[in-house]
């Protein structure tokens, strides 16, 4: 029995080949150093786990949750947006829970896109944007994120005939996989461009708290004009090492939130109340958690970039998120470099072509390994012989 066309037409999953090779090496007993997955090695803070246990045992939290998140959760989220970004929101109409930003982003496309529409998608980017656009029947127009433009889309390069049909633009800062952040001026230009063309701006702020310089912590919702066109997705996954919990939220324009929640009401039944309450607790101690986390990632990125440099591999100093993007040696493709690192050195990375064509020439290291593993990388890379 064949799956539906929308599934058959999904682009080939290049991570599958990496997985197959990785499993073959594992079976041969090769010790692998895994910098592939963007899944934190650090645990969820104890106080958040304790709150979950406490709340999970209460019968009032064991029922169906509300579709758009509990009042307490939405109020906490709005308090966070005000304290952290100076963004004032109405917790009833401008905030909703999501089962992780991945779910939220995918369903947002479904709620707002249809055949005939175009969505502007950064290249490289998190594959969910483009795939959810295709599921909705709309077309993808890729906006290359180039080194020469600090990995921010060049809006002047979008042809007029595309711009008039564009309904949605996705943006993601701090950025996966480049580690770039957007400046206030760049964000303002994007918001102005979207407003002038009636385009919905979907900001994926999954890494909003993961910046190496506090001045780079920004929300598109703090940009003048954003109230008309922006929805922003935030996640607990990376800020609090809660990837398995599936908790995030969306905030922004009430009509956009309303349309999104209407779709979701017909698909899922919200997030377990005990998880939402643990999320509320996490937000109370956000500042301490984020500072501690970023001091860990800062040490890791500094060590990793110097280890790579010794091996003759150039990398970009990230401003945010927890990845280090490295340049492939001249004449070596991202896929070939990834395979070489895996098969010659036992080092797992991600080719940035997995995130789009413009990722060619780059690979991504996730900073989700402790310093001693990064130190061990030094010996492994000797076998590469690119220097
Ligand atoms: N957005 C980006 C850019 C990501 O890299 C990821 C996960 O790696 C997500 C969203 C998904 O996060 P969540 O766990 O909140 O679904």
Coordinates of C-alpha atoms and ligand atoms in Angstrom, one line a residue:
X1 CA 0.0 0.0 0.0
X2 CA 1.4 3.3 -1.1
X3 CA 1.6 6.4 1.2
X4 CA 0.0 9.6 -0.1
X5 CA 1.7 11.7 -2.8
X6 CA 2.7 14.3 -0.2
X7 CA 4.7 11.7 1.6
X8 CA 6.1 10.1 -1.5
X9 CA 7.2 13.5 -2.8
X10 CA 9.3 14.3 0.3
X11 CA 12.9 15.0 -0.8
X12 CA 15.3 12.1 -0.1
X13 CA 16.5 12.1 3.5
X14 CA 20.3 12.6 3.2
X15 CA 20.7 11.8 6.9
X16 CA 19.6 8.3 6.2
X17 CA 22.9 7.5 4.4
X18 CA 24.9 8.9 7.3
X19 CA 22.8 6.8 9.7
X20 CA 23.5 3.6 7.7
X21 CA 27.2 4.2 7.6
X22 CA 27.3 5.1 11.3
X23 CA 25.4 1.9 12.2
X24 CA 27.8 -0.2 10.1
X25 CA 30.8 1.4 11.9
X26 CA 29.2 0.7 15.3
X27 CA 28.7 -2.9 14.3
X28 CA 32.4 -3.2 13.5
X29 CA 33.0 -1.9 17.1
X30 CA 34.5 1.5 16.0
X31 CA 34.3 4.0 18.9
X32 CA 32.5 7.0 17.5
X33 CA 32.6 10.6 18.7
X34 CA 29.1 12.0 18.0
X35 CA 28.8 15.7 17.2
X36 CA 25.9 15.0 14.9
X37 CA 22.7 15.6 16.8
X38 CA 21.3 18.8 18.2
X39 CA 20.2 17.1 21.4
X40 CA 21.8 18.5 24.6
X41 CA 23.9 16.0 26.6
X42 CA 23.1 18.0 29.8
X43 CA 20.1 17.0 32.0
X44 CA 17.0 19.0 32.6
X45 CA 17.5 21.0 35.8
X46 CA 16.5 19.0 38.9
X47 CA 13.9 21.6 40.1
X48 CA 12.0 21.3 36.8
X49 CA 11.9 17.5 37.1
X50 CA 10.8 17.8 40.7
X51 CA 8.0 20.2 39.7
X52 CA 6.8 17.8 37.0
X53 CA 6.7 14.9 39.5
X54 CA 4.7 17.0 42.0
X55 CA 2.3 18.3 39.4
X56 CA 1.9 14.9 37.7
X57 CA 0.6 13.3 40.9
X58 CA -2.3 15.8 41.2
X59 CA -5.5 14.4 39.6
X60 CA -6.6 17.8 38.3
X61 CA -3.5 17.8 36.1
X62 CA -4.3 14.4 34.7
X63 CA -7.2 15.4 32.5
X64 CA -7.3 16.7 28.9
X65 CA -5.4 20.0 28.9
X66 CA -6.8 23.1 27.2
X67 CA -6.0 23.2 23.5
X68 CA -4.1 26.5 23.6
X69 CA -2.3 26.0 26.9
X70 CA -3.5 26.7 30.5
X71 CA -4.1 30.3 31.7
X72 CA -1.1 30.0 34.1
X73 CA 1.2 28.8 31.3
X74 CA 0.1 31.6 28.9
X75 CA 0.5 34.2 31.6
X76 CA 4.0 33.0 32.4
X77 CA 5.0 33.1 28.8
X78 CA 3.7 36.7 28.4
X79 CA 5.5 37.7 31.6
X80 CA 8.7 36.2 30.1
X81 CA 8.3 38.0 26.8
X82 CA 7.8 41.3 28.7
X83 CA 10.7 40.8 31.1
X84 CA 13.2 39.5 28.5
X85 CA 12.3 41.4 25.3
X86 CA 10.0 44.3 26.4
X87 CA 7.2 42.8 24.4
X88 CA 3.7 43.3 25.8
X89 CA 1.2 40.6 24.9
X90 CA -2.4 39.6 25.8
X91 CA -2.2 36.1 27.3
X92 CA -5.7 35.2 26.1
X93 CA -5.3 36.1 22.4
X94 CA -1.6 36.3 21.7
X95 CA -0.1 33.2 23.2
X96 CA -0.6 29.4 22.9
X97 CA 1.3 26.3 23.9
X98 CA 2.8 24.0 21.3
X99 CA 4.1 20.4 21.6
X100 CA 7.6 21.6 20.8
X101 CA 8.3 24.2 18.1
X102 CA 8.6 21.5 15.4
X103 CA 5.0 20.6 15.8
X104 CA 4.0 24.3 16.0
X105 CA 5.9 25.3 12.9
X106 CA 4.6 22.4 10.8
X107 CA 1.0 23.1 11.8
X108 CA 1.3 26.8 11.2
X109 CA 2.0 26.1 7.5
X110 CA -1.1 23.9 7.4
X111 CA -3.2 26.6 9.0
X112 CA -2.1 29.5 6.7
X113 CA -0.8 28.0 3.3
X114 CA -2.5 26.4 0.4
X115 CA -2.1 25.7 -3.3
X116 CA -1.0 28.8 -5.2
X117 CA 0.8 30.3 -2.2
X118 CA 4.6 30.7 -1.9
X119 CA 6.5 30.5 1.3
X120 CA 10.0 32.0 1.5
X121 CA 12.3 29.6 3.3
X122 CA 16.0 30.2 4.3
X123 CA 18.5 27.9 2.7
X124 CA 20.1 26.2 4.7
X125 CA 17.4 25.7 7.4
X126 CA 15.6 23.3 9.7
X127 CA 13.9 21.0 7.2
X128 CA 10.5 21.2 8.8
X129 CA 9.8 24.7 7.2
X130 CA 10.1 23.5 3.6
X131 CA 8.5 20.1 4.2
X132 CA 5.5 21.5 6.0
X133 CA 5.0 24.1 3.2
X134 CA 5.0 21.3 0.6
X135 CA 2.5 19.3 2.8
X136 CA 0.2 22.3 2.7
X137 CA 0.2 22.3 -1.1
X138 CA 2.1 25.6 -1.4
X139 CA 5.5 26.2 -3.1
X140 CA 8.8 26.8 -1.5
X141 CA 11.1 29.7 -2.7
X142 CA 14.5 29.4 -1.1
X143 CA 16.4 32.4 0.2
X144 CA 20.1 31.6 0.3
X145 CA 21.8 32.4 3.5
X146 CA 25.3 33.4 2.4
X147 CA 28.5 34.0 4.3
X148 CA 28.8 37.3 2.3
X149 CA 25.5 38.5 3.8
X150 CA 26.3 37.3 7.3
X151 CA 23.8 34.5 6.8
X152 CA 20.8 36.8 6.6
X153 CA 18.5 36.6 3.5
X154 CA 19.1 39.2 0.8
X155 CA 15.6 40.6 0.4
X156 CA 16.6 42.5 -2.8
X157 CA 17.3 39.2 -4.5
X158 CA 13.7 38.0 -4.1
X159 CA 12.1 38.6 -7.6
X160 CA 8.9 40.8 -7.6
X161 CA 6.8 38.0 -9.1
X162 CA 7.7 35.8 -6.1
X163 CA 7.2 38.5 -3.6
X164 CA 3.6 39.2 -4.8
X165 CA 2.7 35.5 -4.3
X166 CA 4.6 35.1 -1.1
X167 CA 2.3 34.6 1.9
X168 CA 4.8 33.4 4.6
X169 CA 8.4 34.0 5.3
X170 CA 10.4 31.8 7.8
X171 CA 13.3 33.3 9.7
X172 CA 15.4 31.6 12.4
X173 CA 17.8 33.5 14.6
X174 CA 19.9 32.5 16.5
X175 CA 20.4 30.3 13.4
X176 CA 20.7 26.6 13.0
X177 CA 23.1 25.6 11.4
X178 CA 25.2 28.8 10.9
X179 CA 25.2 30.1 14.5
X180 CA 24.4 33.6 13.1
X181 CA 22.2 36.2 14.8
X182 CA 20.4 39.0 13.1
X183 CA 21.1 42.6 14.1
X184 CA 18.2 44.9 15.0
X185 CA 18.6 46.8 11.7
X186 CA 18.4 43.5 9.7
X187 CA 15.3 42.5 11.7
X188 CA 13.7 45.8 11.0
X189 CA 14.3 45.5 7.3
X190 CA 12.8 42.1 7.3
X191 CA 9.7 43.2 9.2
X192 CA 9.3 46.3 6.9
X193 CA 9.6 44.1 3.8
X194 CA 7.0 41.7 5.1
X195 CA 4.5 44.4 6.1
X196 CA 4.9 46.2 2.7
X197 CA 4.0 42.9 0.9
X198 CA 1.4 41.5 3.4
X199 CA 3.7 38.6 4.2
X200 CA 3.4 36.7 7.5
X201 CA 6.7 36.5 9.2
X202 CA 7.2 33.2 11.1
X203 CA 10.1 33.6 13.5
X204 CA 11.6 30.4 14.8
X205 CA 13.2 31.5 18.1
X206 CA 13.9 28.0 19.3
X207 CA 17.5 29.2 20.3
X208 CA 16.4 32.7 21.5
X209 CA 18.1 32.2 24.9
X210 CA 21.3 30.7 23.4
X211 CA 23.4 33.7 22.6
X212 CA 27.1 34.2 23.6
X213 CA 26.6 38.0 24.0
X214 CA 23.5 39.1 25.9
X215 CA 23.0 42.1 23.6
X216 CA 22.3 39.6 20.8
X217 CA 19.2 38.3 22.6
X218 CA 16.4 39.7 20.4
X219 CA 12.8 38.9 19.5
X220 CA 11.2 39.9 16.2
X221 CA 8.2 40.9 18.3
X222 CA 10.2 43.8 19.7
X223 CA 10.7 45.3 16.3
X224 CA 8.3 48.2 15.4
X225 CA 5.6 47.0 12.9
X226 CA 5.9 43.4 14.0
X227 CA 2.5 43.4 15.7
X228 CA 0.9 43.3 12.2
X229 CA 2.8 40.3 10.7
X230 CA 4.8 38.3 13.2
X231 CA 4.3 35.0 15.0
X232 CA 7.2 33.7 17.0
X233 CA 7.9 30.2 18.2
X234 CA 9.9 29.6 21.4
X235 CA 11.0 26.3 22.8
X236 CA 11.9 24.8 26.2
X237 CA 14.0 22.1 24.4
X238 CA 17.3 23.8 24.2
X239 CA 17.1 26.4 26.9
X240 CA 16.4 23.9 29.7
X241 CA 17.6 20.7 28.1
X242 CA 14.0 19.5 27.7
X243 CA 14.0 18.1 24.2
X244 CA 12.1 15.0 25.2
X245 CA 9.4 16.9 27.1
X246 CA 7.9 18.5 24.0
X247 CA 7.1 22.0 25.2
X248 CA 7.1 25.3 23.5
X249 CA 4.9 28.3 22.8
X250 CA 3.9 30.7 20.1
X251 CA 3.2 34.4 20.6
X252 CA 2.3 37.3 18.3
X253 CA -0.5 38.6 16.2
X254 CA -3.9 37.5 17.6
X255 CA -5.4 36.7 14.2
X256 CA -2.4 34.5 13.3
X257 CA -2.5 32.8 16.7
X258 CA -6.3 32.3 16.4
X259 CA -6.1 30.6 13.0
X260 CA -3.3 28.4 14.2
X261 CA -5.2 27.3 17.4
X262 CA -8.3 26.6 15.3
X263 CA -6.4 24.1 13.2
X264 CA -4.7 22.5 16.2
X265 CA -8.0 22.1 18.1
X266 CA -8.9 19.6 15.4
X267 CA -5.6 17.7 15.5
X268 CA -4.1 17.4 19.0
X269 CA -5.3 18.0 22.6
X270 CA -2.6 20.3 23.9
X271 CA 0.3 19.7 26.3
X272 CA 0.1 17.7 29.5
X273 CA -0.7 20.3 32.3
X274 CA 2.0 19.0 34.6
X275 CA 4.6 19.6 31.8
X276 CA 3.2 23.1 31.3
X277 CA 3.5 23.8 35.1
X278 CA 7.1 22.5 35.1
X279 CA 7.7 24.9 32.2
X280 CA 6.3 27.8 34.3
X281 CA 8.7 26.8 37.1
X282 CA 11.6 26.7 34.6
X283 CA 10.9 30.2 33.4
X284 CA 11.1 31.5 37.0
X285 CA 14.8 30.6 37.0
X286 CA 15.5 31.3 33.4
X287 CA 18.2 33.8 33.8
X288 CA 20.4 31.5 36.0
X289 CA 19.8 28.5 33.7
X290 CA 20.6 30.4 30.5
X291 CA 23.8 31.9 31.9
X292 CA 25.1 28.6 33.2
X293 CA 24.3 26.9 29.9
X294 CA 26.0 29.5 27.7
X295 CA 29.1 29.4 29.8
X296 CA 29.3 25.6 29.1
X297 CA 28.7 26.1 25.4
X298 CA 31.2 29.0 25.2
X299 CA 34.0 26.7 26.6
X300 CA 33.1 24.0 24.2
X301 CA 33.0 26.1 21.1
X302 CA 36.3 27.8 22.0
X303 CA 38.0 24.4 22.5
X304 CA 36.4 22.8 19.5
X305 CA 37.4 25.7 17.1
X306 CA 41.0 25.5 18.3
X307 CA 41.1 21.7 17.9
X308 CA 39.7 22.0 14.4
X309 CA 42.1 24.8 13.6
X310 CA 45.1 22.6 14.6
X311 CA 43.7 20.0 12.2
X312 CA 43.6 22.6 9.4
X313 CA 39.8 23.0 9.5
X314 CA 38.3 26.5 9.5
X315 CA 35.2 27.2 11.5
X316 CA 32.9 30.2 12.1
X317 CA 32.7 31.7 15.5
X318 CA 29.0 31.3 16.3
X319 CA 27.0 34.2 17.9
X320 CA 24.3 31.9 19.1
X321 CA 22.7 28.4 19.1
X322 CA 24.9 25.4 20.1
X323 CA 26.5 24.5 16.8
X324 CA 29.9 25.2 15.2
X325 CA 29.8 25.4 11.5
X326 CA 33.1 24.4 9.8
X327 CA 34.3 24.9 6.2
X328 CA 35.0 21.9 4.1
X329 CA 38.5 21.7 2.6
X330 CA 38.8 23.0 -1.0
X331 CA 37.3 20.7 -3.5
X332 CA 35.7 18.4 -0.9
X333 CA 31.8 18.3 -0.7
X334 CA 29.9 18.5 2.6
X335 CA 28.8 14.9 2.2
X336 CA 32.3 13.7 1.3
X337 CA 33.8 15.6 4.3
X338 CA 31.2 14.1 6.6
X339 CA 31.9 10.6 5.3
X340 CA 35.7 11.1 5.6
X341 CA 35.4 12.3 9.2
X342 CA 33.2 9.4 10.0
X343 CA 35.1 6.6 8.3
X344 CA 38.7 7.8 8.8
X345 CA 38.3 9.4 12.2
X346 CA 35.1 8.0 13.8
X347 CA 33.7 11.5 14.1
X348 CA 30.0 12.1 13.4
X349 CA 29.0 15.5 12.0
X350 CA 26.2 16.8 9.9
X351 CA 26.7 18.0 6.3
X352 CA 24.9 21.3 5.9
X353 CA 23.5 20.2 2.6
X354 CA 21.1 18.3 4.8
X355 CA 19.6 21.7 5.4
X356 CA 19.6 23.0 1.8
X357 CA 21.7 23.5 -1.3
X358 CA 23.4 26.6 0.1
X359 CA 24.8 24.4 2.9
X360 CA 27.3 23.0 0.3
X361 CA 30.9 23.5 1.5
X362 CA 30.0 23.4 5.2
X363 CA 29.5 20.8 7.9
X364 CA 28.0 21.3 11.4
X365 CA 29.3 20.2 14.8
X366 CA 26.7 20.1 17.6
X367 CA 28.3 21.3 20.9
X368 CA 26.6 18.5 22.7
X369 CA 29.7 16.7 23.9
X370 CA 31.7 17.5 27.0
X371 CA 35.2 19.0 26.9
X372 CA 37.0 15.7 27.4
X373 CA 35.4 14.3 24.3
X374 CA 36.3 17.4 22.4
X375 CA 39.9 16.9 23.6
X376 CA 39.8 13.3 22.3
X377 CA 38.7 14.7 18.9
X378 CA 42.3 16.0 18.6
X379 CA 43.8 12.5 18.3
X380 CA 41.0 11.3 16.0
X381 CA 41.5 14.2 13.6
X382 CA 45.2 13.4 13.1
X383 CA 44.1 10.5 10.9
X384 CA 42.4 13.0 8.6
X385 CA 45.6 14.3 7.1
X386 CA 44.1 17.4 5.5
X387 CA 46.7 19.8 7.0
Ligands
LIG1 N1 13.9 25.0 15.2 C1 15.1 24.7 14.9 C2 15.9 25.7 14.2 C3 15.7 23.6 15.4 O1 17.0 23.3 15.2 C4 15.0 22.7 16.2 C5 15.5 21.4 16.7 O2 16.6 21.0 16.5 C6 13.6 23.0 16.4 C7 13.1 24.1 15.9 C8 12.7 22.0 17.1 O3 12.7 22.3 18.5 P1 11.6 21.6 19.4 O4 12.3 20.6 20.2 O5 11.0 22.8 20.2 O6 10.5 21.0 18.5

